Structures are given as structure tokens and as C-alpha cells.
Amino acid sequence: MTPRPMTPRPSRRSPFAPCTPYPPDVAARYRAAGHWRDDTLGDLLSETARRHPGATALVGPSARSRHTRVRLTYQALVDRVERAAAVLASQGLAPGDRVVVQLPNVAELAVVVMALFRLGALPVFALPAHRESELVAFCRITDAAAHVVAGQGWGHDYLATAARVADTLRAEHRDPPVVIDVERCDLEAADPVPLRRSTPHGARASEAVAFLQLSGGTTGVPKLIPRTHADYLYSVRESVQICGVDATTVMLVALPATHNFPMSSPGMLGVWMAGGTVVLAGDPSPRTAFGLIAAEGVTTAPLVPPLVQAWLTRAERDRAALHSLRTLLVGGARLPDSVARRVGPELGAQLQQVFGMAEGLVCYTRLGDPADLVETTQGRPISEADEILVVDDLGTPVAEGDEGELLTRGPYTIRGYYGTDDRSSFTSDGWYRTGDRVRVLPSGHLRVTGRSKDQINRGGEKIAVAEVEDALLRHRAVHDAALVAVPDAYLGERTVAFVVGEPLANDLTAGSLTAHLRTIGLAGFKIPDRIEIVDRFPTTGVGKTSRAELRRALARGYTERSQ
Ligand code: AMP
Ligand code: DBH
């Protein structure tokens, strides 16, 4: 029997919130230059399957039994994706629906994400570390139709968290998302059904928003990043060239796979574009990683700096496992120059530094760059069309080579966040304020020297200072709170929260505050590494209470006391 094409059902959800579009003349320029094309992320796997049907596309644990390693050819993966798209459609998902995807690195993650693209539904890329606080916010902002989780077998009871998220939303008279548990739901239960294409924004389907990424953010409310098929595919295509990804590439993904870095720089999508193999690690430990590298002949991997250090330690006794490794992509946080120098000699892989952001701009050191640029810079932008501006505190461009805040615009950098009127991260002429302080070298390479945003980078995991302080202030006995970063040899930065209690709150302890943050449902990496209860914040002696000054003084005081 010939399957009938599935007709998308009109969504009962609120419509997709408006996103700030690229100005029409700019969009026309990107189209004319060939940066933006007509294909979509839903076409990516089938295009490659036509060229390499029998090549291995994916190796990874299965959600249902973590010790089973699933191995899928491109043909088999496309078949699974088409079946899963039909299953998701039968669960009521329609084109344009937003779907929170919160999965560990299991084969089903790849299947679900690619099936959502196929269906024209928009994944909202949560991380496994997110808890009620973040998940409720994602659902509120997007009016999510579904929340995809991996049951209870992956180190946390995701199902219970999903139920609490739904309860909270119901209490607010919102329509909670349908919970889809990939441990229980059979994603292969339906025949692959040819899906009728939806073109949500008229004929240019490729210029519609494809998914929502997360920003580390600087405020109490998470920010969602709307990326289009055309802009993302451009960045992936160029990344594939720059990183030399081809059909012989075997990429290990030990970082959470829905993060922008392992997804697209060049990431899983880059490997699938080129016909290579993605190997998912079910946990990020060097032990698991080294085992997979040896067993699967892994050639490359995206890593954050703390993982590089962990790999260096393991390589002291297990260097032989790394024989197939060719390159390592390192980014997410500043890689210390001293660690960068050890990658070649001790891991036997060529280092590529990556300085990127889910909002867009990605910089790479190039494979042919001299060693000193690779070891001491964070690379140069992907594209000639990436515009870079370095400005002082007043927004005036600095002299060439001077340090300042990085602003950027380009063919894959967003012009606004999703579903908010807050334009504070963008200038009136469309530049994205990265909040990163950089220096541009004569070669065009950027050195990241610091940041001007209220964000802490804990080994690549971004923490908005205001979000944690707000969460602490929700405790009845907390009068004031300040979160500061202290330097850490392994993570780059650790967090310390200083808390002033209410006058009669004698029972305030670090333990009770940690418990409070967990009850609120804050992601584990945002829980302060240390909480100090103080009588009052020390004064700076400047005469005014600038919070920035206060934080600096606190950080100084803390390091002095801890020495
Ligand atoms: P997000 O906006 O949450 O995607 O996080 C992107 C941010 O991560 C950047 O704006 C930088 O602050 C930081 N980052 C990413 N890669 C690097 C790197 N190689 N060196 C220093 N900081 C980095
Ligand atoms: O930290 C990041 O967000 C990041 C790092 C490297 C990123 O988004 C990317 C490459 O694309």
C-alpha cells in the first residue's frame, strides 16, 4: 500500500513569536553571494545518504539500554528519522511547533532532532543539566508543544522533572507540553511516511527559523536564539572546509550533543554533511572517550578546556589509545596558552582553537596556521562576510590592535533573541554585543582577553550572575546576594556566592541555601561552588556602592582569605 502523505494539522499552540529579521538588502546580499541557499536541515541526511548510503553515520548508546552500541548507516539513519517523524506527527506534533529536546548523548537524540527538522517542528535545545527552573522558562517563552526526555536511566529522573514542569505550567493556566520519553516511546513504530513540506515563511523555507538554541545569557531570564536553516547551514558548510572534515572523519562527541559547539562547529551536522561518522559518548569521562577513540578510530573531537586537561592526564598512561586522532577542536572557554602547547606533543593531535557563540560568529585557528597563532589566539572568523568591530566603553571603535568589546554582524549571526523586546544585546544598526573583550592581531586572529558581560564561564558552562543571585534572593532569609568568579586552574573559573542574611535569620547556612537552589530547580552547574555567609558586604572605599566594585572587592577578599 502506498502511504498517504501526512497533512500537517493546524497547531493549537500560540503562533511562533516574531523574530528580528535580517534587513532585506542584507539578506539579498547573502543570497547573491551564495552564502544562503535553498536547502534545509531536513534535507541534510537524505542528501548525504544519496552519496554514501552504506557509510556509517552514527555510533552511540541507545536510550533503552546504555550498553548497546547502536551503529547506523546513512540509509538506516534516514529510515529511522522518517519513521520517528511519523511517530512524532502521530503524537500531535505539527510544523512550527516548538519542542524542548532534553536528551543525553544517545542515538535517539540524533533521530529525534533530525526528525523534528524533517517535520518542520522546532527543537529547543535544552541541556541534560537543566532542571525545572530553566525548563519551565523555555516552555513559557516558546509555548512548547512537547518535551522529549530520556526517562529515568540516565543519572537523573527526567520524567519526574518533566512532570513537575508540567504541573507548574498547569498551575499558571498554561497548556503543558506532551512528555515524550524515548526510553518508552517506540520511535520506529510507524512506517516512514512522506511528509508534505511546509513552507512557513512563504517560498523561502530555508530562511525560516529552524530551531532555538540557548544563550548563556546575562539576565535572570534565559534567552533563546532563533537560527535559520540557511544561516546555520552556511556556518556548517564553511566549518567543514576550514576543519578538513570529509568522509574519513570520525568525530567523538563527549560534550552535550545539543550544545551549539558539538552540533555545528563543525559538529555532528558538519560530519553528516561530509559523509563521516559521529560517535556519541554516553558520558564525558576520559576513560569512556579513550575507549571509544581506540575502538572506533576517532579522528577528531570538540572539547572544552577542562576536558583537554583531563585527556592530557589520561594520555600519560594511555597514549596508545589515541593513535587515530588527527585534530582536536577546543573552545567554549579560554584555553590557557600553556595547555594549548601540550596538545600536539602529548595527544598527538593538531589543535584548532574555536571561539564561538550560539548567537552566531565562530572563529577558528586554521590548520595551516603557524604554531604561535594556534597556541595563543582563538582564531579568526569563518567568513569574509563576518563583520568585526572592537569598541571601548562608550561604543567608539578602538585603535587597531587595542583591546575592547567585540561587536559582530554577519551571514549567520542573529539580529535579535526570540520572543523578547529586549534589544540591549544589539546596537541600533544590528551589531551583536558579544560581551567578550578581545584584541585583533594583524593576521585577523582574535585573542580573547576577558569579558564585559555579567556572566561566569565555568569550564565552558555559562552562568548568568543575575539568574543565580535572583534565585538566592528568593530564600526568605536572604537579604542580599552577590555571585563572583574566582580563578581555578581546572575550570578557568569557579563560583562563590556571598550572602547577607536578614537580621534575625540565625539558621542560614550554606547547606540550606544549596538545598533551596536545588528545590527551585536550578541546573547543577549554576549552584555556587562555595557559599559564604557574611554580615555585610565589605565597602570598597570608593564611596559609592557599584555592584561591579563590590564583586571585585569580594573576589579579592576571598582569594586572600583562602591562601
Ligand atoms: P553562548 O553565547 O552561551 O553560546 O556562549 C558563547 C560565549 O562563550 C562567548 O561569547 C565567549 O564568552 C565564550 N567562549 C566561547 N569560546 C571561547 C574561547 N575559545 N575562548 C574564550 N571564550 C570563549
Ligand atoms: O561556547 C560556545 O557557545 C561555543 C564555543 C565554540 C559555540 O557556540 C561554538 C563553538 O559554536
XYZ file of C-alpha atoms and ligand atoms in Angstrom:
597
model
C 0.000 0.000 0.000
C 1.328 3.436 -0.853
C 1.422 5.534 2.275
C -0.638 8.676 2.132
C 1.276 11.898 2.640
C 0.607 13.263 6.085
C -1.137 16.606 6.102
C 0.066 18.863 8.888
C -2.663 19.604 11.397
C -3.103 23.231 12.413
C -1.329 23.788 15.712
C -3.366 24.608 18.819
C -0.306 26.397 20.098
C 0.255 30.114 20.113
C 1.905 31.201 16.880
C 5.622 31.431 16.500
C 6.773 34.664 18.124
C 8.209 37.232 15.749
C 11.983 37.243 15.355
C 14.054 40.200 14.239
C 14.689 39.515 10.541
C 17.858 40.383 8.661
C 17.278 43.669 6.779
C 16.050 42.831 3.238
C 19.089 44.362 1.476
C 21.466 42.421 3.733
C 19.545 39.176 3.154
C 19.659 39.791 -0.593
C 23.423 40.247 -0.360
C 23.908 36.938 1.494
C 21.718 35.170 -1.063
C 23.517 36.710 -4.027
C 26.903 35.740 -2.557
C 25.709 32.111 -2.297
C 26.020 32.097 1.485
C 22.322 31.395 1.878
C 20.893 28.608 -0.229
C 17.551 26.865 -0.615
C 18.168 23.612 1.236
C 17.032 22.982 4.805
C 18.347 20.962 7.729
C 15.573 18.450 6.986
C 17.330 17.623 3.671
C 20.823 17.186 5.090
C 20.865 13.450 5.863
C 18.988 12.356 2.759
C 21.395 14.353 0.566
C 24.371 12.558 2.126
C 22.595 9.180 2.093
C 22.299 9.521 -1.695
C 26.092 9.799 -1.956
C 27.175 7.433 0.860
C 24.232 5.116 1.622
C 26.309 2.359 3.231
C 28.735 4.551 5.193
C 28.384 4.617 8.991
C 26.627 7.810 10.036
C 26.183 7.216 13.747
C 27.530 5.090 16.575
C 26.151 5.623 20.050
C 24.432 4.151 23.089
C 20.723 3.517 22.925
C 18.434 5.251 25.426
C 16.785 1.951 26.287
C 19.958 0.003 27.012
C 23.037 2.084 27.554
C 25.471 -0.779 26.947
C 24.118 -1.471 23.488
C 26.079 0.448 20.906
C 23.771 1.353 18.028
C 25.509 1.558 14.650
C 23.600 3.089 11.756
C 24.471 3.630 8.109
C 23.212 6.802 6.436
C 20.458 4.779 4.806
C 19.413 3.252 8.147
C 19.551 6.613 9.915
C 17.369 8.256 7.261
C 14.885 5.408 7.616
C 14.786 5.835 11.412
C 14.403 9.590 11.074
C 11.459 9.217 8.680
C 9.768 6.708 10.976
C 10.347 8.922 14.001
C 8.925 11.921 12.122
C 5.778 9.906 11.508
C 5.614 8.816 15.166
C 6.065 12.404 16.363
C 3.385 13.586 13.937
C 1.055 10.903 15.290
C 1.685 12.310 18.781
C 0.200 15.544 17.519
C 3.330 17.485 16.584
C 2.875 19.818 13.652
C 5.155 22.079 11.608
C 6.093 25.201 13.534
C 5.570 23.564 16.950
C 8.335 24.150 19.465
C 9.697 21.007 21.132
C 12.051 21.056 24.115
C 14.668 18.361 23.494
C 16.498 17.294 26.634
C 18.442 14.126 25.974
C 21.795 12.649 26.930
C 24.145 11.620 24.123
C 22.106 8.676 22.861
C 21.326 7.584 19.302
C 17.715 8.687 19.792
C 18.889 12.285 20.214
C 20.138 12.334 16.627
C 16.987 10.623 15.399
C 14.605 12.964 17.242
C 16.399 16.168 16.262
C 16.635 15.237 12.592
C 13.005 14.019 12.650
C 11.868 17.371 14.053
C 13.739 19.161 11.254
C 12.088 16.819 8.752
C 8.698 17.600 10.261
C 9.288 21.331 10.280
C 8.927 21.432 14.080
C 11.487 23.468 16.017
C 13.759 21.802 18.556
C 14.508 23.917 21.632
C 17.937 22.657 22.651
C 17.912 22.134 26.423
C 20.885 20.504 28.141
C 20.639 17.374 30.329
C 21.837 19.553 33.239
C 18.774 21.819 33.064
C 16.150 21.488 35.768
C 12.658 22.882 36.421
C 13.784 26.470 36.677
C 15.240 26.551 33.165
C 12.780 24.090 31.599
C 9.718 25.988 32.811
C 11.203 29.163 31.346
C 11.839 27.507 27.948
C 8.265 26.206 27.885
C 6.823 29.588 28.851
C 8.818 31.508 26.276
C 8.169 29.077 23.424
C 4.762 27.627 24.388
C 6.364 24.232 23.780
C 4.103 21.510 22.405
C 6.305 18.666 23.635
C 9.189 17.905 25.967
C 11.387 14.992 24.889
C 13.287 13.234 27.701
C 15.165 10.002 28.392
C 13.181 8.521 31.277
C 14.978 7.639 34.461
C 18.020 5.609 33.447
C 20.462 8.389 32.700
C 21.633 9.668 36.064
C 18.550 11.719 36.804
C 14.794 11.189 36.898
C 13.995 13.276 33.824
C 10.443 12.004 33.787
C 9.765 13.295 37.306
C 11.306 16.658 36.404
C 9.148 16.822 33.266
C 6.062 16.093 35.378
C 6.948 18.916 37.795
C 7.473 21.273 34.851
C 4.030 20.352 33.531
C 2.462 20.889 36.995
C 3.996 24.342 37.277
C 2.719 25.308 33.830
C -0.734 23.931 34.565
C -0.864 25.980 37.776
C -0.209 29.035 35.603
C -3.136 28.007 33.345
C -0.784 27.186 30.532
C -1.080 24.185 28.269
C 1.753 21.860 29.389
C 3.856 20.085 26.771
C 3.248 16.442 25.894
C 6.070 14.467 27.504
C 7.755 12.060 25.097
C 10.051 9.575 26.821
C 12.435 7.948 24.343
C 13.056 5.076 26.783
C 9.424 4.071 26.387
C 8.135 5.539 23.140
C 8.974 3.340 20.143
C 10.324 5.789 17.590
C 10.224 3.088 14.929
C 6.582 2.202 15.460
C 5.307 3.918 12.319
C 6.029 3.366 8.644
C 8.114 6.086 7.120
C 5.575 8.486 5.693
C 6.460 11.023 3.039
C 5.832 14.303 4.754
C 4.218 17.119 2.889
C 6.591 20.042 3.036
C 5.533 23.110 4.896
C 6.885 26.488 3.874
C 6.153 28.558 6.937
C 7.603 31.780 5.600
C 6.437 31.624 2.017
C 8.631 30.166 -0.664
C 11.931 30.649 1.157
C 11.654 27.708 3.538
C 15.399 27.823 4.096
C 15.177 31.298 5.609
C 12.661 30.259 8.256
C 13.772 29.669 11.837
C 14.867 26.025 12.199
C 15.396 25.723 15.952
C 16.055 27.672 19.130
C 19.498 27.468 20.735
C 20.236 28.672 24.242
C 22.363 31.582 25.236
C 24.460 31.550 28.398
C 22.791 34.910 28.951
C 23.428 37.637 31.471
C 19.957 38.171 32.908
C 17.604 36.285 35.191
C 15.629 35.004 32.193
C 17.181 32.537 29.723
C 17.494 33.827 26.175
C 16.584 31.784 23.144
C 18.432 32.114 19.885
C 16.479 31.735 16.637
C 18.694 30.289 13.903
C 17.516 29.794 10.330
C 18.235 26.795 8.093
C 20.141 28.946 5.608
C 22.310 30.803 8.122
C 23.195 27.672 10.097
C 23.921 25.550 7.046
C 26.245 28.271 5.775
C 28.251 28.217 9.007
C 28.380 24.406 8.963
C 29.436 24.256 5.272
C 32.276 26.686 5.848
C 33.310 24.937 9.093
C 33.573 21.633 7.212
C 36.064 23.242 4.797
C 38.049 25.024 7.496
C 38.365 21.906 9.673
C 39.076 19.495 6.818
C 36.047 17.311 7.599
C 35.428 14.624 4.979
C 34.068 11.092 4.580
C 37.025 9.709 6.554
C 36.258 11.878 9.609
C 35.186 10.045 12.756
C 34.076 12.586 15.364
C 33.719 11.789 19.044
C 31.016 13.829 20.770
C 31.634 13.767 24.518
C 30.155 17.244 25.178
C 26.348 17.506 25.447
C 25.410 16.996 21.795
C 22.716 19.675 21.631
C 25.203 22.399 22.532
C 25.984 24.659 19.597
C 29.682 23.731 19.502
C 29.379 19.929 19.044
C 26.276 20.479 16.915
C 27.744 22.818 14.320
C 31.374 23.866 14.703
C 31.755 21.766 12.509
C 30.000 19.323 14.787
C 27.675 16.448 14.069
C 25.972 18.354 11.298
C 29.312 19.021 9.614
C 30.241 15.340 9.774
C 26.868 14.331 8.332
C 27.253 16.875 5.557
C 30.595 15.315 4.603
C 29.624 11.633 4.926
C 31.759 10.866 8.013
C 30.878 9.100 11.268
C 29.600 10.600 14.538
C 30.427 8.620 17.692
C 28.382 9.642 20.732
C 29.874 9.117 24.191
C 27.219 8.353 26.801
C 29.338 10.046 29.469
C 32.128 12.642 29.224
C 34.815 10.721 31.163
C 38.267 10.381 29.554
C 38.050 6.632 30.235
C 34.966 6.271 28.024
C 36.390 8.683 25.456
C 39.721 6.864 25.159
C 37.944 3.512 24.837
C 35.769 4.844 22.004
C 38.689 6.539 20.254
C 40.604 3.246 20.171
C 37.586 1.137 19.217
C 36.124 3.408 16.545
C 39.245 5.019 15.097
C 38.151 8.504 16.130
C 39.938 11.266 14.190
C 38.601 14.422 15.865
C 36.583 15.767 18.791
C 35.214 19.072 20.080
C 36.324 19.644 23.683
C 36.155 22.337 26.359
C 39.450 23.240 28.130
C 38.839 21.211 31.344
C 38.331 18.067 29.251
C 41.600 18.733 27.409
C 43.340 18.761 30.778
C 41.637 15.515 31.774
C 42.696 13.940 28.463
C 46.287 15.118 28.982
C 46.347 13.392 32.370
C 44.927 10.152 30.971
C 47.291 10.233 27.988
C 50.256 9.955 30.370
C 49.405 6.261 30.725
C 47.188 5.526 27.714
C 48.649 7.447 24.798
C 48.354 4.392 22.529
C 44.548 4.711 22.534
C 44.867 7.987 20.626
C 46.705 6.712 17.547
C 43.874 7.616 15.135
C 43.376 11.164 16.459
C 44.214 13.871 13.899
C 42.763 17.117 15.238
C 41.223 18.454 18.438
C 38.787 21.363 18.414
C 38.928 23.286 21.658
C 36.600 26.099 22.642
C 33.765 27.261 24.870
C 36.159 28.948 27.278
C 39.649 30.397 27.081
C 42.260 27.673 26.643
C 45.373 28.644 28.635
C 48.364 29.041 26.286
C 50.357 26.592 28.446
C 47.730 23.862 27.925
C 47.455 24.680 24.196
C 51.199 23.994 23.798
C 50.849 20.486 25.230
C 48.109 19.278 22.848
C 50.369 18.477 19.857
C 53.239 16.756 21.669
C 51.181 14.912 24.310
C 47.972 13.989 22.482
C 49.472 13.663 19.013
C 46.688 15.781 17.507
C 46.683 19.115 15.760
C 44.944 21.774 17.851
C 42.278 24.043 16.398
C 41.047 26.692 18.803
C 37.381 27.606 18.398
C 35.840 30.783 19.741
C 32.151 30.641 19.044
C 28.742 31.569 20.310
C 25.296 30.148 19.725
C 24.262 33.652 18.599
C 26.438 33.173 15.521
C 30.056 34.192 14.988
C 32.551 31.341 15.051
C 36.333 31.783 14.804
C 38.854 29.023 14.149
C 42.603 28.837 14.029
C 43.355 27.358 10.609
C 45.059 24.015 10.004
C 47.995 25.715 8.281
C 48.477 28.497 10.850
C 51.899 28.877 12.493
C 52.177 27.306 15.966
C 52.250 30.584 17.888
C 48.914 31.707 16.408
C 47.335 28.313 17.119
C 48.595 28.311 20.695
C 47.910 31.891 21.716
C 44.857 33.027 19.726
C 41.251 31.936 19.455
C 41.259 32.021 15.672
C 39.742 34.246 13.020
C 36.160 34.403 11.775
C 34.736 31.778 9.416
C 33.811 34.219 6.691
C 34.941 37.326 4.850
C 31.345 38.412 5.343
C 31.686 38.361 9.149
C 31.971 41.966 10.300
C 34.075 42.630 13.394
C 34.135 45.820 15.432
C 36.100 46.354 18.656
C 34.801 49.233 20.771
C 35.576 50.996 24.050
C 33.129 51.504 26.927
C 31.470 54.387 25.064
C 30.957 52.307 21.935
C 33.698 54.080 19.976
C 35.928 51.858 17.824
C 39.370 51.429 19.412
C 42.664 51.875 17.549
C 43.747 48.844 15.522
C 45.138 46.156 17.799
C 43.804 47.710 21.022
C 41.626 45.805 23.427
C 37.886 46.391 23.603
C 34.475 44.765 23.436
C 33.783 42.652 20.363
C 30.717 43.514 18.283
C 29.790 41.432 15.252
C 27.364 41.151 12.343
C 27.295 38.612 9.568
C 25.544 35.944 7.494
C 24.966 33.612 10.452
C 24.775 35.993 13.435
C 21.305 36.711 14.811
C 19.752 40.180 14.859
C 17.647 39.606 17.985
C 16.645 36.985 20.567
C 13.394 35.023 20.338
C 10.196 36.309 21.863
C 11.533 39.374 23.671
C 11.580 43.109 23.131
C 14.878 43.373 24.993
C 17.327 44.814 22.465
C 20.125 45.512 24.943
C 22.464 42.953 23.330
C 22.199 44.648 19.930
C 23.114 48.092 18.666
C 20.592 50.091 16.663
C 22.425 49.134 13.470
C 22.243 45.432 14.121
C 25.593 44.594 15.712
C 25.527 41.836 18.331
C 27.359 42.849 21.504
C 29.257 39.675 22.400
C 30.288 40.868 25.877
C 33.735 39.433 25.125
C 36.856 41.567 25.319
C 39.290 40.884 22.526
C 42.337 42.161 20.708
C 42.628 41.724 16.942
C 46.108 40.797 15.662
C 47.422 41.977 12.258
C 46.658 38.489 10.844
C 42.991 38.983 11.751
C 43.207 36.445 14.579
C 41.408 37.327 17.804
C 42.808 36.947 21.268
C 40.075 36.733 23.905
C 41.328 38.781 26.849
C 38.316 38.840 29.155
C 34.671 39.802 29.208
C 32.495 42.772 29.919
C 29.280 40.809 30.481
C 27.844 39.700 33.820
C 28.454 36.061 33.101
C 30.748 33.442 34.606
C 32.330 30.826 32.336
C 32.745 27.684 34.413
C 34.738 25.398 32.143
C 32.600 26.323 29.148
C 29.314 26.269 31.055
C 27.948 29.808 31.128
C 26.297 31.171 34.263
C 24.319 34.413 34.248
C 25.247 36.119 37.521
C 21.819 37.747 37.867
C 19.997 34.435 37.494
C 21.800 32.847 40.459
C 21.571 35.985 42.618
C 17.822 36.196 41.913
C 17.448 32.536 42.893
C 19.330 33.136 46.178
C 17.179 36.195 46.917
C 14.072 34.053 46.694
C 15.102 32.432 50.009
C 13.111 34.139 52.788
C 16.191 34.645 54.994
C 18.413 36.190 52.318
C 18.789 39.953 52.405
C 21.349 40.337 49.628
C 23.495 38.119 47.426
C 26.458 38.544 45.090
C 27.935 35.853 42.886
C 31.570 36.235 41.914
C 34.073 34.228 39.911
C 37.364 33.067 41.379
C 40.158 31.756 39.184
C 40.503 27.993 39.016
C 43.307 26.034 37.382
C 40.967 23.358 36.034
C 37.654 25.078 35.243
C 39.078 28.516 34.491
C 36.559 29.976 36.914
C 34.602 28.729 39.897
C 31.693 30.490 41.584
C 31.452 31.867 45.085
C 28.204 33.325 46.390
C 28.374 35.874 49.182
C 25.128 36.146 51.075
C 23.939 38.634 53.682
C 21.178 37.222 55.874
C 18.084 39.001 57.137
C 18.683 40.436 60.654
C 17.023 37.617 62.610
C 17.894 34.763 60.304
C 20.261 32.779 62.505
C 19.604 29.464 60.765
C 21.021 30.496 57.401
C 23.724 28.057 56.291
C 25.483 27.237 53.060
C 23.798 23.837 53.110
C 20.299 25.255 53.467
C 20.953 27.660 50.606
C 22.211 24.897 48.332
C 19.117 22.858 49.181
C 16.978 25.914 48.386
C 18.605 26.283 44.940
C 18.044 22.608 44.198
C 14.398 22.866 45.262
C 13.883 25.797 42.931
C 15.273 23.513 40.234
C 18.391 25.335 39.138
C 20.802 23.403 36.890
C 23.601 21.810 38.935
C 26.403 23.769 37.273
C 24.796 27.036 38.437
C 24.798 26.029 42.127
C 27.675 28.021 43.669
C 30.839 26.026 44.300
C 31.054 27.802 47.631
C 28.644 29.918 49.663
C 29.977 32.425 52.201
C 27.555 33.956 54.686
C 28.736 37.424 55.706
C 27.345 40.161 57.961
C 27.579 42.782 55.272
C 29.388 43.294 52.029
C 32.786 44.940 52.584
C 32.895 48.501 51.336
C 35.229 49.406 48.550
C 36.295 52.748 49.894
C 35.277 54.439 46.663
C 32.282 55.952 48.344
C 29.588 54.504 46.121
C 28.113 51.065 46.007
C 28.767 49.908 42.493
C 27.964 46.210 42.324
C 30.885 45.665 39.991
C 33.272 47.186 42.533
C 31.651 45.165 45.265
C 32.189 41.930 43.374
C 35.814 42.710 42.657
C 36.476 43.517 46.314
C 34.744 40.336 47.386
C 36.726 38.250 44.961
C 39.960 39.808 46.227
C 38.984 39.268 49.844
C 38.049 35.685 49.159
C 41.319 34.793 47.434
C 43.335 36.465 50.187
C 41.496 34.547 52.876
C 41.756 31.239 51.087
C 45.522 31.459 50.553
P 26.903 31.432 24.344
O 26.582 32.845 23.953
O 26.192 30.937 25.546
O 26.808 30.488 23.192
O 28.437 31.398 24.804
C 29.406 31.926 23.965
C 30.484 32.553 24.789
O 31.416 31.555 25.226
C 31.334 33.532 24.053
O 30.704 34.778 23.908
C 32.558 33.577 24.949
O 32.308 34.348 26.095
C 32.693 32.138 25.397
N 33.674 31.391 24.553
C 33.408 30.501 23.589
N 34.547 30.022 23.044
C 35.568 30.633 23.683
C 37.004 30.578 23.572
N 37.622 29.763 22.694
N 37.731 31.385 24.384
C 37.135 32.219 25.274
N 35.794 32.303 25.427
C 35.015 31.523 24.645
O 30.765 28.410 23.823
C 30.079 28.365 22.807
O 28.881 28.694 22.784
C 30.716 27.873 21.527
C 32.058 27.504 21.514
C 32.651 27.056 20.332
C 29.961 27.784 20.362
O 28.652 28.140 20.360
C 30.556 27.337 19.167
C 31.911 26.968 19.167
O 29.804 27.268 18.048
